[in-house]
Amino acid sequence: MSLIGRPPLEMDMERTFVMLKPSCVERRIMGEVIARFERKGFNIVSMKLIKMSRQQAEELYSAHRGKHFYDGLVAAVTGKPVLVLVLEGRGAVEVVRRMIGATDPIKAEPGTIRGDYGSDITDNIVHASDSKESYEREYRLFFSDQELVS
Ligand SMILES: Nc1ncnc2c1ncn2[C@@H]1O[C@H](COP(=O)(O)OP(=O)(O)O)[C@@H](O)[C@H]1O
Ligand SMILES: [Mg+2]
């Protein structure tokens, strides 16, 4: 992976990719979810409202290809407005994963985003990268490096 053309991050700073899923947009709770990340101290380094192509959705969820929920998952996020963001801050990957909570909103702790806003396992409000490697793969599906604002 080439880092040429990309300025180095400050010590300890880390980035993660977040997607607010279609239901989050439809229910008009994007602002509440974004506010949580801002209050925690993360910087938004890029953000846009898009309709994901089928190819982007298939790539984003490529690790799940072949699983029973894959087709439904891809369909659920394709062609509908979603908000894609890159967040930056100390420990961003792990902290954001803890803030969003368990995959199944019924099991997610109250106080987490899925725990507070979700009920459906497929439509669980928000996606966030699960590792630095996932971040590197995922943000590129939606952003160019020129779109990341420090
Ligand atoms: N058993 C399931 N049934 C339906 N959809 C699921 C199931 N497991 C996961 N999903 C969907 O696939 C997405 C990706 O799954 P996974 O990577 O395991 O969870 P996470 O989003 O917490 O990283 C989940 O956010 C959810 O939308
Ligand atoms: Mg995952």
Tab-separated table of C-alpha atoms and ligand atoms in Angstrom:
chain	number	residue	atom	x	y	z
A	1	MET	CA	0.000	0.000	0.000
A	2	SER	CA	1.386	3.374	-0.998
A	3	LEU	CA	1.446	6.181	1.532
A	4	ILE	CA	2.903	8.604	-0.991
A	5	GLY	CA	0.943	11.821	-1.156
A	6	ARG	CA	-0.668	11.280	2.193
A	7	PRO	CA	0.603	13.376	5.092
A	8	PRO	CA	1.498	11.380	8.223
A	9	LEU	CA	-1.014	11.377	11.087
A	10	GLU	CA	-0.084	12.876	14.440
A	11	MET	CA	1.142	10.440	17.073
A	12	ASP	CA	-1.659	8.228	18.329
A	13	MET	CA	-4.127	9.565	15.807
A	14	GLU	CA	-6.077	6.958	13.942
A	15	ARG	CA	-8.857	6.995	11.392
A	16	THR	CA	-11.905	4.842	10.941
A	17	PHE	CA	-14.663	4.512	8.361
A	18	VAL	CA	-18.291	4.853	9.431
A	19	MET	CA	-21.486	4.486	7.423
A	20	LEU	CA	-24.872	5.599	8.706
A	21	LYS	CA	-27.212	3.013	7.200
A	22	PRO	CA	-30.429	3.840	5.274
A	23	SER	CA	-32.717	3.628	8.307
A	24	CYS	CA	-30.577	6.175	10.142
A	25	VAL	CA	-31.109	8.599	7.260
A	26	GLU	CA	-34.825	7.781	6.877
A	27	ARG	CA	-35.488	8.215	10.594
A	28	ARG	CA	-33.645	11.558	10.638
A	29	ILE	CA	-31.349	10.532	13.487
A	30	MET	CA	-28.087	11.197	11.639
A	31	GLY	CA	-27.484	14.330	13.674
A	32	GLU	CA	-27.860	12.490	16.984
A	33	VAL	CA	-25.437	9.778	15.932
A	34	ILE	CA	-22.876	12.229	14.552
A	35	ALA	CA	-23.191	14.320	17.744
A	36	ARG	CA	-22.074	11.315	19.818
A	37	PHE	CA	-18.899	10.941	17.780
A	38	GLU	CA	-18.210	14.674	17.961
A	39	ARG	CA	-18.801	14.835	21.718
A	40	LYS	CA	-16.381	11.964	22.215
A	41	GLY	CA	-13.781	14.138	20.533
A	42	PHE	CA	-13.481	12.678	17.057
A	43	ASN	CA	-12.819	14.943	14.109
A	44	ILE	CA	-14.859	14.438	10.966
A	45	VAL	CA	-12.258	14.404	8.219
A	46	SER	CA	-14.735	13.682	5.430
A	47	MET	CA	-18.446	13.080	5.097
A	48	LYS	CA	-20.943	12.717	2.272
A	49	LEU	CA	-24.459	11.549	1.538
A	50	ILE	CA	-24.443	9.013	-1.277
A	51	LYS	CA	-26.429	6.223	-2.832
A	52	MET	CA	-24.147	3.214	-2.716
A	53	SER	CA	-23.758	1.211	-5.920
A	54	ARG	CA	-24.275	-2.528	-5.805
A	55	GLN	CA	-20.573	-2.975	-6.509
A	56	GLN	CA	-19.601	-0.770	-3.553
A	57	ALA	CA	-21.989	-2.654	-1.266
A	58	GLU	CA	-20.644	-6.033	-2.431
A	59	GLU	CA	-17.077	-4.851	-1.841
A	60	LEU	CA	-17.810	-3.302	1.557
A	61	TYR	CA	-19.297	-6.580	2.739
A	62	SER	CA	-17.066	-8.944	0.732
A	63	ALA	CA	-15.985	-10.764	3.922
A	64	HIS	CA	-19.554	-12.015	4.252
A	65	ARG	CA	-19.974	-13.315	0.692
A	66	GLY	CA	-21.698	-16.709	0.833
A	67	LYS	CA	-23.318	-16.176	4.220
A	68	HIS	CA	-27.085	-16.549	4.464
A	69	PHE	CA	-27.597	-12.834	5.104
A	70	TYR	CA	-25.245	-11.513	2.397
A	71	ASP	CA	-27.776	-10.890	-0.393
A	72	GLY	CA	-30.225	-9.209	1.960
A	73	LEU	CA	-27.441	-7.133	3.463
A	74	VAL	CA	-26.207	-5.909	0.075
A	75	ALA	CA	-29.770	-5.114	-1.029
A	76	ALA	CA	-30.433	-3.219	2.195
A	77	VAL	CA	-27.641	-0.699	1.597
A	78	THR	CA	-27.740	-0.444	-2.230
A	79	GLY	CA	-29.402	2.483	-4.000
A	80	LYS	CA	-30.606	4.223	-0.857
A	81	PRO	CA	-29.162	7.310	0.809
A	82	VAL	CA	-26.421	6.512	3.313
A	83	LEU	CA	-23.949	8.845	5.006
A	84	VAL	CA	-20.312	7.815	4.741
A	85	LEU	CA	-17.762	9.396	7.096
A	86	VAL	CA	-14.121	9.201	8.027
A	87	LEU	CA	-13.497	9.939	11.713
A	88	GLU	CA	-10.136	10.687	13.292
A	89	GLY	CA	-9.002	10.521	16.888
A	90	ARG	CA	-7.075	8.497	19.445
A	91	GLY	CA	-7.941	4.823	19.179
A	92	ALA	CA	-10.665	5.617	16.626
A	93	VAL	CA	-11.174	2.066	15.350
A	94	GLU	CA	-11.661	0.436	18.734
A	95	VAL	CA	-13.468	3.311	20.423
A	96	VAL	CA	-16.007	3.705	17.614
A	97	ARG	CA	-16.652	-0.051	17.615
A	98	ARG	CA	-17.360	0.133	21.343
A	99	MET	CA	-19.608	3.150	20.847
A	100	ILE	CA	-21.719	1.400	18.191
A	101	GLY	CA	-22.145	-1.801	20.239
A	102	ALA	CA	-22.838	-5.418	19.337
A	103	THR	CA	-23.949	-6.341	15.809
A	104	ASP	CA	-27.411	-7.423	16.975
A	105	PRO	CA	-29.133	-4.357	18.480
A	106	ILE	CA	-31.100	-6.646	20.789
A	107	LYS	CA	-27.807	-7.705	22.384
A	108	ALA	CA	-26.116	-4.295	22.170
A	109	GLU	CA	-25.789	-2.586	25.549
A	110	PRO	CA	-27.977	0.433	26.295
A	111	GLY	CA	-25.789	3.491	25.848
A	112	THR	CA	-24.353	2.182	22.598
A	113	ILE	CA	-25.735	3.512	19.309
A	114	ARG	CA	-27.189	0.168	18.226
A	115	GLY	CA	-28.384	-0.478	21.764
A	116	ASP	CA	-30.209	2.847	21.905
A	117	TYR	CA	-31.575	3.141	18.364
A	118	GLY	CA	-31.747	-0.308	16.753
A	119	SER	CA	-33.916	-3.394	16.786
A	120	ASP	CA	-33.296	-5.127	13.447
A	121	ILE	CA	-30.059	-7.118	12.987
A	122	THR	CA	-29.594	-6.312	9.285
A	123	ASP	CA	-30.674	-2.707	9.611
A	124	ASN	CA	-28.578	-1.985	12.669
A	125	ILE	CA	-28.178	1.769	12.158
A	126	VAL	CA	-24.436	2.059	11.625
A	127	HIS	CA	-21.340	0.364	10.199
A	128	ALA	CA	-17.801	0.951	11.451
A	129	SER	CA	-14.472	-0.587	10.436
A	130	ASP	CA	-13.388	-3.452	12.710
A	131	SER	CA	-9.610	-2.997	12.247
A	132	LYS	CA	-7.051	-0.629	10.757
A	133	GLU	CA	-6.791	-2.960	7.791
A	134	SER	CA	-10.566	-2.842	7.254
A	135	TYR	CA	-10.441	0.941	7.439
A	136	GLU	CA	-7.762	1.103	4.743
A	137	ARG	CA	-9.860	-1.080	2.460
A	138	GLU	CA	-13.246	0.465	3.226
A	139	TYR	CA	-12.658	4.205	3.038
A	140	ARG	CA	-11.146	3.848	-0.448
A	141	LEU	CA	-14.439	2.511	-1.766
A	142	PHE	CA	-15.999	5.926	-1.110
A	143	PHE	CA	-13.301	8.589	-0.742
A	144	SER	CA	-10.167	9.734	-2.501
A	145	ASP	CA	-7.264	10.841	-0.306
A	146	GLN	CA	-7.818	14.402	-1.583
A	147	GLU	CA	-11.245	14.371	0.072
A	148	LEU	CA	-9.806	13.782	3.548
A	149	VAL	CA	-9.573	17.137	5.309
A	150	SER	CA	-7.154	17.526	8.210
B	1	LIG	N1	-27.235	-13.047	11.398
B	1	LIG	C1	-27.427	-11.946	10.641
B	1	LIG	N2	-28.593	-11.744	10.002
B	1	LIG	C2	-28.809	-10.644	9.241
B	1	LIG	N3	-27.885	-9.677	9.044
B	1	LIG	C3	-26.699	-9.819	9.665
B	1	LIG	C4	-26.394	-10.965	10.486
B	1	LIG	N4	-25.142	-10.843	10.959
B	1	LIG	C5	-24.680	-9.683	10.457
B	1	LIG	N5	-25.591	-9.067	9.677
B	1	LIG	C6	-25.447	-7.798	8.952
B	1	LIG	O1	-24.162	-7.797	8.364
B	1	LIG	C7	-23.401	-6.683	8.842
B	1	LIG	C8	-21.954	-7.089	8.917
B	1	LIG	O2	-21.829	-8.143	9.859
B	1	LIG	P1	-20.643	-8.150	10.901
B	1	LIG	O3	-19.399	-7.684	10.213
B	1	LIG	O4	-20.643	-9.482	11.523
B	1	LIG	O5	-21.136	-7.092	11.991
B	1	LIG	P2	-20.626	-5.638	12.356
B	1	LIG	O6	-21.413	-4.675	11.486
B	1	LIG	O7	-20.960	-5.476	13.808
B	1	LIG	O8	-19.153	-5.600	12.071
B	1	LIG	C9	-24.046	-6.334	10.177
B	1	LIG	O9	-23.816	-4.995	10.574
B	1	LIG	C10	-25.503	-6.580	9.876
B	1	LIG	O10	-26.039	-5.505	9.125
B	2	MG	MG	-18.014	-6.150	10.405
